[in-house]
Amino acid sequence: MVWALPCLWMSCSSGAKEYIRNTGRIFGTYYSVVYQQPDGVDLQDKLEQRMQEFDRSLSTFNPESVISRINRNDTAVRTDAYFEAMYAVAGQVSCRTDGAFDITVAPLVNAWGFGFGNGDRQSAPAVDTIMPYVGHGKIKLEHHRLLKDDPRTMLDASAIAKGYSCDVMAALLEENGCRNYLVEIGGEVVCRGANPQGDKWRIGINKPIDDETNLVNEYETVVNITDAALATSGNYRQFYYLEGKKYSHTIDPRTGQPVGHNLLSATVVAPTCMEADAYATAFMVLGKDRALQVCESVPGLDCFLIYADEAGENQVACTEGFKKYLAR
Ligand code: ADP
Ligand code: MG
């Protein structure tokens, strides 16, 4: 879970002494948590401990995590509650998106040079030889064990775990009595209650400007939102060029190819950030029209899409339900 889309800004300082702000690095990206704790208790240590626990389950960059041990077919590994919750939602999103979202995409992501393995980015990989062991139907979870039809199948939770970790942070804040807070990890957000000014939270959605440095932060729009989770996926921060063609880090698990259509970024609002994150990635695979269709068909889901028109100009499209969040 390392590809950050830091794309947010918040209003949170003036007259806000009862709000606590913790920031730091986690999962190869940055986190920022702003919360009001009734007794004024700073929860940073607890939050970081919880994140370390989470990392030991779902990080493919931690060789001892549950998911890494599953990937190397360690027969002693048992799945834990984090893995099982992720697995259930990943399967659901996969079903509802015609397989556009799929955690078994790992060998393809690695081969294209975006994952924890080391694809060399020097030539297009032999996708046909990888496809036989990619697909959600080729794995199952039974009695805390992940069973694979083919031992070469590997899992990548990068497109869902960052959002899930925001839910986990939010749950910890709730356990500690917080009702007004915003959790942001690498651009994915969970917010609840009021911001320090007593209003809804204000969150900027980045313009999709090609930028591998992650330093460009220009906003396409700002949303006013609360009691919600929100995640963005884009193809403007993780990409490379090979023989003049742009390859981005979202892979279509059905073809094995990096997606190459005119959808530049997808922002999703959902009941949980785990779902928002997974659907945002799936929508990048599906493209604008199908993404809007799927989004309208799933209760509780809304999206805001930025795409390039035929003249190469950026345009936006969103579901009816998203319009209420757009700041005036
Ligand atoms: P970000 O990390 O920038 O928020 P995403 O949530 O879209 O972006 O996650 C992208 C990562 O997810 C990729 O780097 C890759 O590891 C993985 N991935 C790529 N394509 C898919 C897919 N179709 N389904 C599930 N995971 C994917
Ligand atoms: Mg995602």
XYZ file of C-alpha atoms and ligand atoms in Angstrom:
356
model
C 0.000 0.000 0.000
C 2.565 2.521 -0.996
C 1.315 4.567 -3.875
C 0.244 7.794 -2.354
C -2.114 10.251 -3.919
C -1.717 13.033 -1.382
C -4.539 15.154 -2.611
C -6.173 16.769 0.322
C -6.263 19.932 2.214
C -8.240 20.749 5.252
C -9.228 23.777 7.166
C -8.397 22.989 10.771
C -6.340 25.518 12.621
C -8.022 28.729 13.766
C -9.741 28.545 17.148
C -9.219 24.824 17.164
C -7.308 24.191 20.350
C -9.419 21.244 21.382
C -8.608 19.409 18.148
C -5.454 17.300 18.147
C -3.484 16.763 14.974
C -1.096 13.831 14.503
C 0.971 13.370 11.364
C 3.678 10.971 10.322
C 4.808 8.374 7.835
C 3.201 5.014 7.412
C 3.031 2.404 4.622
C 5.523 4.425 2.547
C 3.219 7.444 2.561
C 1.983 10.135 4.971
C -0.896 10.139 7.376
C -2.687 12.987 9.045
C -5.342 12.593 11.724
C -7.308 15.489 13.214
C -9.648 14.672 16.084
C -11.416 15.945 19.118
C -10.906 13.627 22.086
C -13.268 14.382 24.999
C -10.473 14.229 27.622
C -7.879 15.834 25.389
C -5.888 12.579 25.215
C -3.337 12.356 22.411
C -3.816 8.999 20.683
C -0.800 9.025 18.358
C 1.022 6.093 19.998
C -2.102 3.955 19.972
C -2.806 4.889 16.350
C 0.713 3.996 15.265
C 0.627 0.702 17.137
C -2.631 -0.192 15.406
C -1.070 0.656 12.056
C 1.926 -1.578 12.760
C -0.482 -4.404 13.571
C -2.278 -3.734 10.300
C 1.010 -3.684 8.382
C 1.837 -7.151 9.754
C -1.295 -8.429 8.088
C -1.673 -6.709 4.714
C 1.576 -5.094 3.618
C 3.252 -6.816 0.693
C 6.346 -4.744 1.532
C 6.682 -6.414 4.940
C 8.167 -9.892 4.289
C 6.697 -11.266 7.533
C 3.127 -10.066 6.942
C 0.288 -12.540 6.515
C -0.122 -11.577 2.863
C 3.621 -11.926 2.099
C 3.679 -15.364 3.719
C 0.647 -16.382 1.658
C 2.450 -15.135 -1.440
C 5.433 -17.365 -0.770
C 3.205 -20.354 0.080
C 4.235 -20.573 3.720
C 2.050 -23.492 4.821
C 2.088 -22.446 8.491
C 0.353 -19.102 7.896
C -3.233 -18.552 9.061
C -5.318 -15.606 7.980
C -6.235 -12.995 10.590
C -9.263 -10.719 10.988
C -7.753 -7.905 8.874
C -6.990 -10.259 6.018
C -10.408 -11.890 6.171
C -12.296 -8.583 6.161
C -10.211 -7.376 3.217
C -10.749 -10.648 1.376
C -14.531 -10.472 1.779
C -14.794 -6.919 0.432
C -12.300 -7.594 -2.370
C -14.468 -10.498 -3.548
C -17.617 -8.399 -3.411
C -16.078 -5.520 -5.380
C -14.640 -7.949 -7.900
C -18.116 -9.422 -8.484
C -19.818 -6.043 -8.807
C -17.229 -4.674 -11.239
C -17.131 -7.537 -13.751
C -13.722 -8.592 -12.394
C -12.122 -5.160 -12.949
C -10.938 -5.260 -9.348
C -8.931 -8.330 -8.451
C -6.337 -8.853 -5.705
C -4.798 -11.752 -7.666
C -3.447 -9.122 -10.073
C -0.103 -9.215 -8.141
C 1.969 -11.223 -10.658
C 0.864 -8.838 -13.428
C 1.602 -5.741 -11.344
C 5.061 -7.142 -10.611
C 5.715 -8.082 -14.224
C 4.803 -4.569 -15.363
C 7.257 -3.151 -12.799
C 4.835 -1.604 -10.294
C 4.746 -4.097 -7.465
C 6.778 -5.719 -4.746
C 8.467 -7.961 -7.319
C 10.949 -6.476 -9.733
C 9.661 -6.153 -13.253
C 12.413 -4.315 -15.110
C 10.256 -1.915 -17.179
C 12.572 -2.611 -20.134
C 10.106 -4.570 -22.244
C 6.442 -5.569 -22.121
C 6.083 -8.803 -20.114
C 4.785 -12.108 -21.502
C 1.274 -11.614 -20.129
C -0.118 -14.825 -21.694
C 2.131 -16.935 -19.511
C 0.904 -15.149 -16.353
C -2.857 -15.020 -17.003
C -3.463 -18.736 -16.189
C -2.842 -18.037 -12.506
C -4.617 -14.678 -12.224
C -8.278 -14.510 -11.181
C -10.339 -14.353 -8.009
C -11.974 -17.692 -8.899
C -8.604 -19.417 -8.489
C -8.359 -18.834 -4.732
C -10.585 -19.522 -1.753
C -10.539 -18.975 1.978
C -11.300 -21.954 4.207
C -10.789 -22.301 7.965
C -8.341 -19.375 8.103
C -6.283 -20.691 5.213
C -5.974 -19.232 1.752
C -6.105 -22.027 -0.811
C -4.711 -21.563 -4.313
C -5.410 -23.643 -7.413
C -1.923 -22.688 -8.616
C 0.969 -21.942 -6.229
C 2.171 -19.137 -8.511
C -0.923 -17.063 -7.672
C -0.055 -14.069 -5.485
C -2.096 -11.329 -3.868
C -1.766 -7.555 -3.916
C -3.913 -5.590 -1.470
C -2.434 -2.195 -2.424
C -5.635 -0.950 -4.013
C -7.799 -1.678 -0.967
C -5.600 -1.776 2.158
C -4.812 1.930 2.338
C -8.526 2.722 2.462
C -9.077 -0.085 4.945
C -6.366 1.315 7.209
C -8.308 4.619 7.375
C -11.352 2.658 8.621
C -9.151 0.956 11.214
C -7.777 4.313 12.432
C -11.320 5.712 12.555
C -12.480 2.704 14.606
C -9.713 3.343 17.105
C -10.760 6.996 17.411
C -14.356 5.874 17.979
C -13.240 3.402 20.676
C -11.596 6.357 22.380
C -14.700 8.508 22.387
C -13.961 10.694 19.340
C -16.952 11.812 17.267
C -15.405 14.676 15.306
C -12.414 13.638 13.238
C -10.743 13.298 9.882
C -8.307 10.499 9.058
C -6.226 10.765 5.908
C -3.677 8.224 4.718
C -2.002 8.829 1.372
C -5.015 10.628 0.004
C -7.756 8.309 1.274
C -10.094 9.806 3.873
C -12.617 8.947 6.564
C -14.361 11.858 8.247
C -17.031 12.252 10.843
C -18.820 15.054 12.646
C -17.600 18.628 12.456
C -14.293 20.235 11.573
C -12.723 22.741 13.990
C -14.886 25.531 12.566
C -18.010 23.516 13.255
C -18.627 22.829 9.558
C -18.368 19.819 7.309
C -14.852 18.783 6.346
C -13.414 20.317 3.165
C -11.399 18.035 0.931
C -9.634 18.968 -2.298
C -9.616 16.623 -5.277
C -6.370 16.937 -7.217
C -6.147 17.908 -10.848
C -4.763 14.872 -12.680
C -1.435 16.372 -13.695
C 1.319 13.875 -14.648
C 3.651 14.133 -11.683
C 5.871 11.360 -10.380
C 7.209 13.627 -7.629
C 3.865 13.778 -5.789
C 4.532 17.471 -5.211
C 2.001 19.092 -7.518
C -1.191 19.854 -5.628
C -3.628 21.802 -7.750
C -7.267 21.197 -7.082
C -9.914 20.393 -9.631
C -12.632 20.891 -7.061
C -13.330 20.908 -3.350
C -15.927 18.775 -1.611
C -17.786 19.525 1.615
C -18.485 16.241 3.277
C -18.880 14.473 6.607
C -19.810 11.047 8.006
C -18.314 9.463 4.920
C -15.296 7.792 3.386
C -13.623 8.944 0.204
C -10.781 7.604 -1.949
C -9.141 8.599 -5.224
C -7.274 6.572 -7.829
C -5.419 8.131 -10.694
C -2.952 7.350 -13.398
C -0.922 10.524 -13.082
C 1.524 9.653 -10.300
C 2.553 6.053 -10.967
C 3.489 5.521 -14.597
C 6.410 5.226 -16.993
C 7.051 5.496 -20.702
C 8.396 2.642 -22.842
C 8.956 3.305 -26.529
C 6.711 6.358 -26.368
C 3.765 4.577 -24.754
C 2.548 5.447 -21.259
C 2.150 2.520 -18.855
C 0.241 3.175 -15.645
C -0.037 1.186 -12.432
C -3.662 0.148 -12.844
C -3.827 -3.195 -14.609
C -6.918 -4.738 -16.177
C -6.890 -8.256 -14.634
C -9.011 -9.550 -17.527
C -6.498 -8.644 -20.239
C -3.298 -8.385 -18.215
C -2.616 -4.954 -19.741
C -2.189 -1.582 -18.017
C -5.301 0.494 -18.613
C -4.988 3.085 -21.316
C -8.206 5.014 -21.717
C -9.239 8.589 -21.188
C -10.265 8.344 -17.528
C -7.646 10.261 -15.548
C -8.900 9.970 -11.979
C -11.776 8.446 -10.041
C -12.896 9.666 -6.619
C -15.394 7.464 -4.795
C -17.556 8.107 -1.732
C -18.674 4.935 0.068
C -19.838 3.758 3.494
C -16.312 2.477 4.244
C -12.954 3.655 2.949
C -12.028 0.075 2.121
C -14.885 0.018 -0.398
C -14.147 3.542 -1.654
C -10.508 2.585 -2.326
C -11.339 -0.664 -4.107
C -14.083 0.875 -6.253
C -11.860 3.833 -7.188
C -9.297 1.407 -8.621
C -11.995 -0.680 -10.309
C -13.433 2.459 -11.938
C -10.029 3.328 -13.391
C -10.137 -0.087 -15.074
C -13.751 0.182 -16.234
C -13.489 3.621 -17.824
C -15.902 6.522 -17.499
C -19.183 5.203 -18.874
C -19.143 1.767 -17.276
C -17.838 3.246 -14.010
C -20.816 5.619 -13.819
C -23.223 2.748 -14.559
C -21.741 0.472 -11.900
C -21.557 3.309 -9.386
C -25.234 4.200 -9.821
C -26.173 0.539 -9.358
C -24.445 0.057 -5.981
C -26.343 1.578 -3.033
C -24.321 4.042 -0.958
C -21.729 4.650 -3.671
C -21.051 7.930 -5.497
C -18.208 9.062 -7.707
C -16.529 12.042 -9.340
C -14.512 11.309 -12.488
C -12.008 13.427 -14.384
C -11.427 12.409 -17.990
C -9.864 13.771 -21.170
C -12.216 14.599 -24.032
C -11.364 14.108 -27.717
C -9.584 17.456 -27.824
C -7.479 16.423 -24.839
C -9.243 18.858 -22.505
C -10.082 17.716 -18.993
C -13.763 17.232 -18.280
C -15.597 16.031 -15.210
C -18.544 13.716 -14.689
C -20.215 12.593 -11.487
C -23.163 10.637 -10.193
C -26.303 12.557 -9.213
C -25.624 11.824 -5.541
C -22.138 13.349 -5.673
C -23.410 16.820 -6.589
C -24.410 17.630 -3.019
C -20.759 17.446 -1.937
C -19.473 19.972 -4.464
C -18.539 23.170 -2.682
C -20.102 26.375 -3.922
P -3.246 4.512 -5.112
O -2.395 3.563 -4.378
O -2.548 5.506 -5.949
O -4.318 5.084 -4.236
P -4.915 2.444 -6.166
O -5.737 2.378 -4.947
O -5.631 2.477 -7.461
O -3.962 3.684 -6.191
O -3.950 1.189 -6.123
C -3.123 0.895 -7.218
C -2.337 -0.372 -6.928
O -3.242 -1.460 -6.866
C -1.358 -0.728 -8.010
O -0.092 -0.146 -7.789
C -1.321 -2.243 -7.915
O -0.452 -2.629 -6.864
C -2.743 -2.605 -7.541
N -3.637 -2.851 -8.693
C -3.462 -2.477 -9.997
N -4.507 -2.844 -10.750
C -5.381 -3.474 -9.916
C -6.653 -4.100 -10.111
N -7.239 -4.116 -11.307
N -7.259 -4.658 -9.025
C -6.678 -4.634 -7.808
N -5.470 -4.064 -7.574
C -4.826 -3.484 -8.599
Mg -7.667 1.844 -4.648
